[in-house]
């Protein structure tokens, strides 16, 4: 009895989460995959096996342009979150001595998540709008003659909105890996004659690379599927794959949306695999 | 264990049933009243246990209406406010989620083929003949609305039979929806920032307002706005705006792409709040708008005009339909609700927000003469006009933009539509966004 | 995963002729380090001779590591001056002091190979690649790690990691090498072996070694000079023999060996042919005579006797042998006998005041006696072996 139990115990223990995993992750994705081969008329969908949905995606230059635009957002957001997030994480990890302060500063980074989309959307206007604070300061300072329109409802605004929202996902893993760096390594490097820049390049950067990798994976998955920020900050005029899928779902074109979702899933996985090829994150897990 | 009498068991299970109906929302209360009661007295008790679940868009799911209905009818309502898209999605894919569908007429070509709505037996609707004639017969005093294009309510008002999923072009005894509210939409603008009167849809593409206009980011509605503009400017003509051909869609999307590339639009909006925010912040001075959004801008103390345009209005209408799952006492309750809705209190309530009621003459009984004059007759208000939530919408002496019900409703020239080429439209719309 | 392998020993023959770095002495002049209001190091003045091996010895928190970090330039000096050779190094960065440090737990760069770890200091100094290659390979040969040059630190044993750390510190040919608890992470047998190698290495290289340790055996075996520190101050500076046989304070006596310490009041000082003796009145015990030349009558002081310098006698034997004038004697009862290998440790309670004392005998000697637990015996010790402790 007890021997049998010992054999089955590990299986018994993993069964619940396996079931949850299968039911709420694998099954829905499989369903989306199945639906992506269905036929649909303007009004309804019919179980079938057709490659038309995929053919439509791969032959349309809308797909190409939309992916291009999504990659553009991804690239810019990734770069901005890295360039802003790294110094922030560095500052919190190395220049904020007390844990309480570190936690407090982290909470500050999560503020964008405390507000609803609508509040956020509304609150950008007084800052970036045509008569917003930024334009007024620039106009008042005589730096520009016409208000800058690109500040809001533009690709710039989309990137700004996403960076604002997602930067915590870059900061947190980088902070984590920075905190794991033994301070004696930095002293040792100093002792061996490394300058501040050399210490960063030779010790801190390579040791925080796994954090950058994890942060990048977060950013990739978040930005590739983005549609809310794209719509709100882009004023509905910016395209992303997520938004394209949303428009199709809104018009009840489920099979087409499902096919797009499958392609998006594959593309996102591909990017993540490439990131993992470059950077080893096992140490962090 | 003690002994229970049959009576006790029955009572307990009834109470349990009531509890279930009142709380569950994931599955239909199908069969709750399955236990046929011997006498009418029990029946009355049972209807008190009924909870009807409504789904609809935010504009129609109003707590005041629910509370009043519960008070007057004695059974319960559970309302869910959704976006137009979610509303349609649930109506089509999750029929167990609702008892009453409150949706727009242009959704019907999508929803009805799913078979999730059961035809409404018109004989059970007491005030059906008081509903505005256009909905019932397609006629309205010989005014332009009779020739309006798009998914006009009359075209999808009737089904061919009691179990049909097919629209009937002529009146039958089986209705899809009982109209709830409707309106004539047009362009809204900020007179303080525009500086003159806007009288034609064509102004939306006027370079004078470059970077300060907006249209809807819902393909089916946005395309209709664009069509009104293009026709007004003579850029193109349509066989039927409400049912464009692929070539027409191509052409109008090209026009929109060009305008987008020129930076004519500040934004494409999708939700009510977005349109209000765009307008009140001054980011946009002229845009396609919904009537209550104009009211919301005005309520912030900002001047906003809902322009009567010479080409006419784009109309929309919503109504109430029955889920195919309704039966027995639940179905009875739903009919009671629809009859109550046409009784006038609801109509007056909606009227005070600027919507039109299905049966204006019943609503009139619940409105003051001044309110009726302002909202329906285009007369100057003698007293401040206050909405049901206590907000003053117009000062004494003000007149409704566009005038009387007849002037506004009669001049609807197209309706929000679901076209045959819907799939193609969505594809092209995505192309527009990506351009 | 750890390979089972023989720990390589240092190959000191491989040290090149020209490696002899110019050793420099280190001087601290009234150096103080404060953290806020807390003084970690207070008014330290110390001279470390060029080419010597000095150990800073003391319990944790005594200020020894802070002192070393100040010499290395990893810690600012609050007051005072530090000289390396003739140069005042206050405020100079570590590189400009020509020192190097081997860190506790080694602080090896986990992402770099053994080779790159050793090469690091040279690379940072901008040496030509050919020079770097020659010096790194030479250094790896000295520490016997040539075959491990491509491994990462995590793939090495503790002893190998220690060698890498040593090689990394030595490769820049510092004038002063500082070692922070270099042996504490090794197991006992390896520690003893490595201890000897470190000493040989220092002799061979001829540079000044300053080591921080809390282990007196380590300090005894390695040092030319031991600096005992307590509470941010220097308690005693001396050769290992001096520290061991002539502690100056209760703290040193307690810290550096198995000393029995008796506190009391100085009652008189006596000159003798053997030297200056001091008489100490110990409350509850009586008078003890000890060697010392700076006690003042009436002051509170103490004396100590090493556990191995006492003689144990049976009551009968004590009776017959008697007790000379320059001998201290107490009667005590054996409370415990602990066999620890070469040495047997005997705990006793003094009859008169119940004080615990320790007696240590060579195990072979102990085995020739017949003393047993519970037996009352006499402990004798010569006044010349009993050291006066002024504080």
Coordinates of C-alpha atoms in Angstrom, one line a residue, chain C residues 16-166:
Chain C
X16 CA 60.4 33.7 -12.3
X17 CA 63.5 35.5 -11.3
X18 CA 62.2 38.9 -12.2
X19 CA 59.0 38.3 -10.2
X20 CA 60.5 39.7 -7.0
X21 CA 58.4 42.6 -6.4
X22 CA 59.7 45.5 -4.5
X23 CA 58.2 45.1 -1.1
X24 CA 56.9 48.1 0.8
X25 CA 56.2 48.6 4.4
X26 CA 52.9 50.0 5.7
X27 CA 52.5 52.6 8.4
X28 CA 49.3 53.7 10.1
X29 CA 49.4 56.9 12.1
X30 CA 46.6 57.5 14.5
X31 CA 44.0 56.1 12.1
X32 CA 40.3 56.3 13.0
X33 CA 37.3 55.0 11.1
X34 CA 33.8 56.2 12.1
X35 CA 30.4 55.1 10.8
X36 CA 28.2 57.9 12.0
X37 CA 28.8 58.0 15.7
X38 CA 30.2 54.4 15.9
X39 CA 33.9 54.2 15.8
X40 CA 35.0 50.9 14.1
X41 CA 38.6 51.7 14.4
X42 CA 40.1 54.1 17.0
X43 CA 43.4 55.8 16.9
X44 CA 45.5 52.9 15.5
X45 CA 49.2 53.4 15.1
X46 CA 51.0 50.5 13.6
X47 CA 54.2 49.7 11.6
X48 CA 54.4 46.8 9.3
X49 CA 57.8 46.1 8.0
X50 CA 58.5 45.7 4.3
X51 CA 58.5 42.0 3.3
X52 CA 56.9 40.8 6.5
X53 CA 53.9 38.6 7.1
X54 CA 51.6 40.3 9.5
X55 CA 48.3 39.0 10.8
X56 CA 45.6 41.1 12.2
X57 CA 44.0 38.9 14.8
X58 CA 40.8 39.3 16.7
X59 CA 37.2 38.3 17.1
X60 CA 34.6 39.5 14.5
X61 CA 33.8 43.1 14.9
X62 CA 37.1 44.0 16.4
X63 CA 38.0 46.3 13.4
X64 CA 40.6 44.1 11.8
X65 CA 38.9 43.9 8.4
X66 CA 38.1 47.6 8.4
X67 CA 41.7 48.3 9.1
X68 CA 42.8 46.2 6.2
X69 CA 40.2 47.7 3.9
X70 CA 41.5 51.1 4.8
X71 CA 45.0 50.1 3.8
X72 CA 43.7 48.6 0.6
X73 CA 41.7 51.7 -0.2
X74 CA 38.3 50.2 -0.1
X75 CA 37.3 52.3 2.9
X76 CA 37.8 56.0 3.6
X77 CA 39.8 57.1 6.6
X78 CA 38.0 59.3 9.0
X79 CA 41.2 60.6 10.7
X80 CA 44.9 59.9 10.6
X81 CA 47.3 58.9 7.9
X82 CA 48.3 55.7 6.1
X83 CA 51.7 55.3 4.4
X84 CA 52.7 52.6 2.0
X85 CA 56.5 52.9 1.7
X86 CA 57.0 56.7 1.8
X87 CA 53.8 57.6 0.1
X88 CA 50.8 58.9 2.0
X89 CA 47.9 57.0 0.4
X90 CA 44.9 58.6 2.0
X91 CA 42.2 59.0 -0.6
X92 CA 44.1 57.2 -3.3
X93 CA 42.2 54.6 -5.3
X94 CA 43.3 50.9 -4.7
X95 CA 45.2 50.7 -8.0
X96 CA 47.4 53.6 -7.2
X97 CA 48.5 52.0 -3.9
X98 CA 50.1 49.0 -5.6
X99 CA 48.3 46.7 -3.3
X100 CA 46.1 43.8 -4.1
X101 CA 43.5 42.0 -2.0
X102 CA 42.4 38.4 -1.8
X103 CA 38.8 38.4 -0.6
X104 CA 37.0 36.3 1.9
X105 CA 35.1 33.7 -0.1
X106 CA 37.4 34.8 -2.9
X107 CA 35.0 37.0 -4.9
X108 CA 35.8 35.3 -8.1
X109 CA 33.9 36.5 -11.1
X110 CA 31.4 33.6 -11.6
X111 CA 30.8 34.4 -15.3
X112 CA 34.5 34.4 -16.2
X113 CA 36.9 31.4 -16.7
X114 CA 39.8 30.8 -14.5
X115 CA 42.0 32.3 -17.1
X116 CA 39.9 35.4 -17.5
X117 CA 39.7 35.8 -13.7
X118 CA 43.5 35.8 -13.4
X119 CA 43.8 38.0 -16.5
X120 CA 41.4 40.6 -15.2
X121 CA 43.8 42.9 -13.3
X122 CA 46.2 42.9 -16.2
X123 CA 43.5 43.6 -18.7
X124 CA 42.2 46.5 -16.6
X125 CA 45.7 47.9 -16.4
X126 CA 45.8 47.8 -20.2
X127 CA 48.8 45.5 -20.6
X128 CA 49.7 44.2 -24.0
X129 CA 48.0 41.0 -24.9
X130 CA 51.3 39.0 -25.2
X131 CA 52.4 40.1 -21.8
X132 CA 49.1 39.3 -20.3
X133 CA 49.2 35.8 -21.8
X134 CA 52.7 35.1 -20.5
X135 CA 52.0 36.3 -17.0
X136 CA 48.6 34.6 -16.7
X137 CA 50.0 31.3 -17.8
X138 CA 53.0 31.7 -15.6
X139 CA 50.8 32.4 -12.6
X140 CA 48.5 29.5 -13.4
X141 CA 51.5 27.3 -13.4
X142 CA 52.6 28.5 -10.1
X143 CA 49.3 27.8 -8.5
X144 CA 49.0 24.5 -10.4
X145 CA 45.8 25.3 -12.3
X146 CA 47.0 25.4 -15.9
X147 CA 44.7 22.5 -16.8
X148 CA 41.7 24.3 -15.3
X149 CA 42.1 27.5 -17.2
X150 CA 38.9 27.1 -19.2
X151 CA 36.7 26.3 -16.2
X152 CA 34.3 28.6 -14.5
X153 CA 34.7 29.0 -10.7
X154 CA 31.6 27.0 -10.0
X155 CA 33.3 24.0 -11.6
X156 CA 36.3 24.1 -9.2
X157 CA 36.7 22.7 -5.7
X158 CA 37.1 25.1 -2.7
X159 CA 40.9 24.7 -2.7
X160 CA 41.2 25.4 -6.4
X161 CA 39.0 28.5 -6.1
X162 CA 41.3 29.7 -3.3
X163 CA 44.3 29.3 -5.7
X164 CA 42.6 31.2 -8.4
X165 CA 41.9 34.0 -6.0
X166 CA 45.5 34.0 -5.0

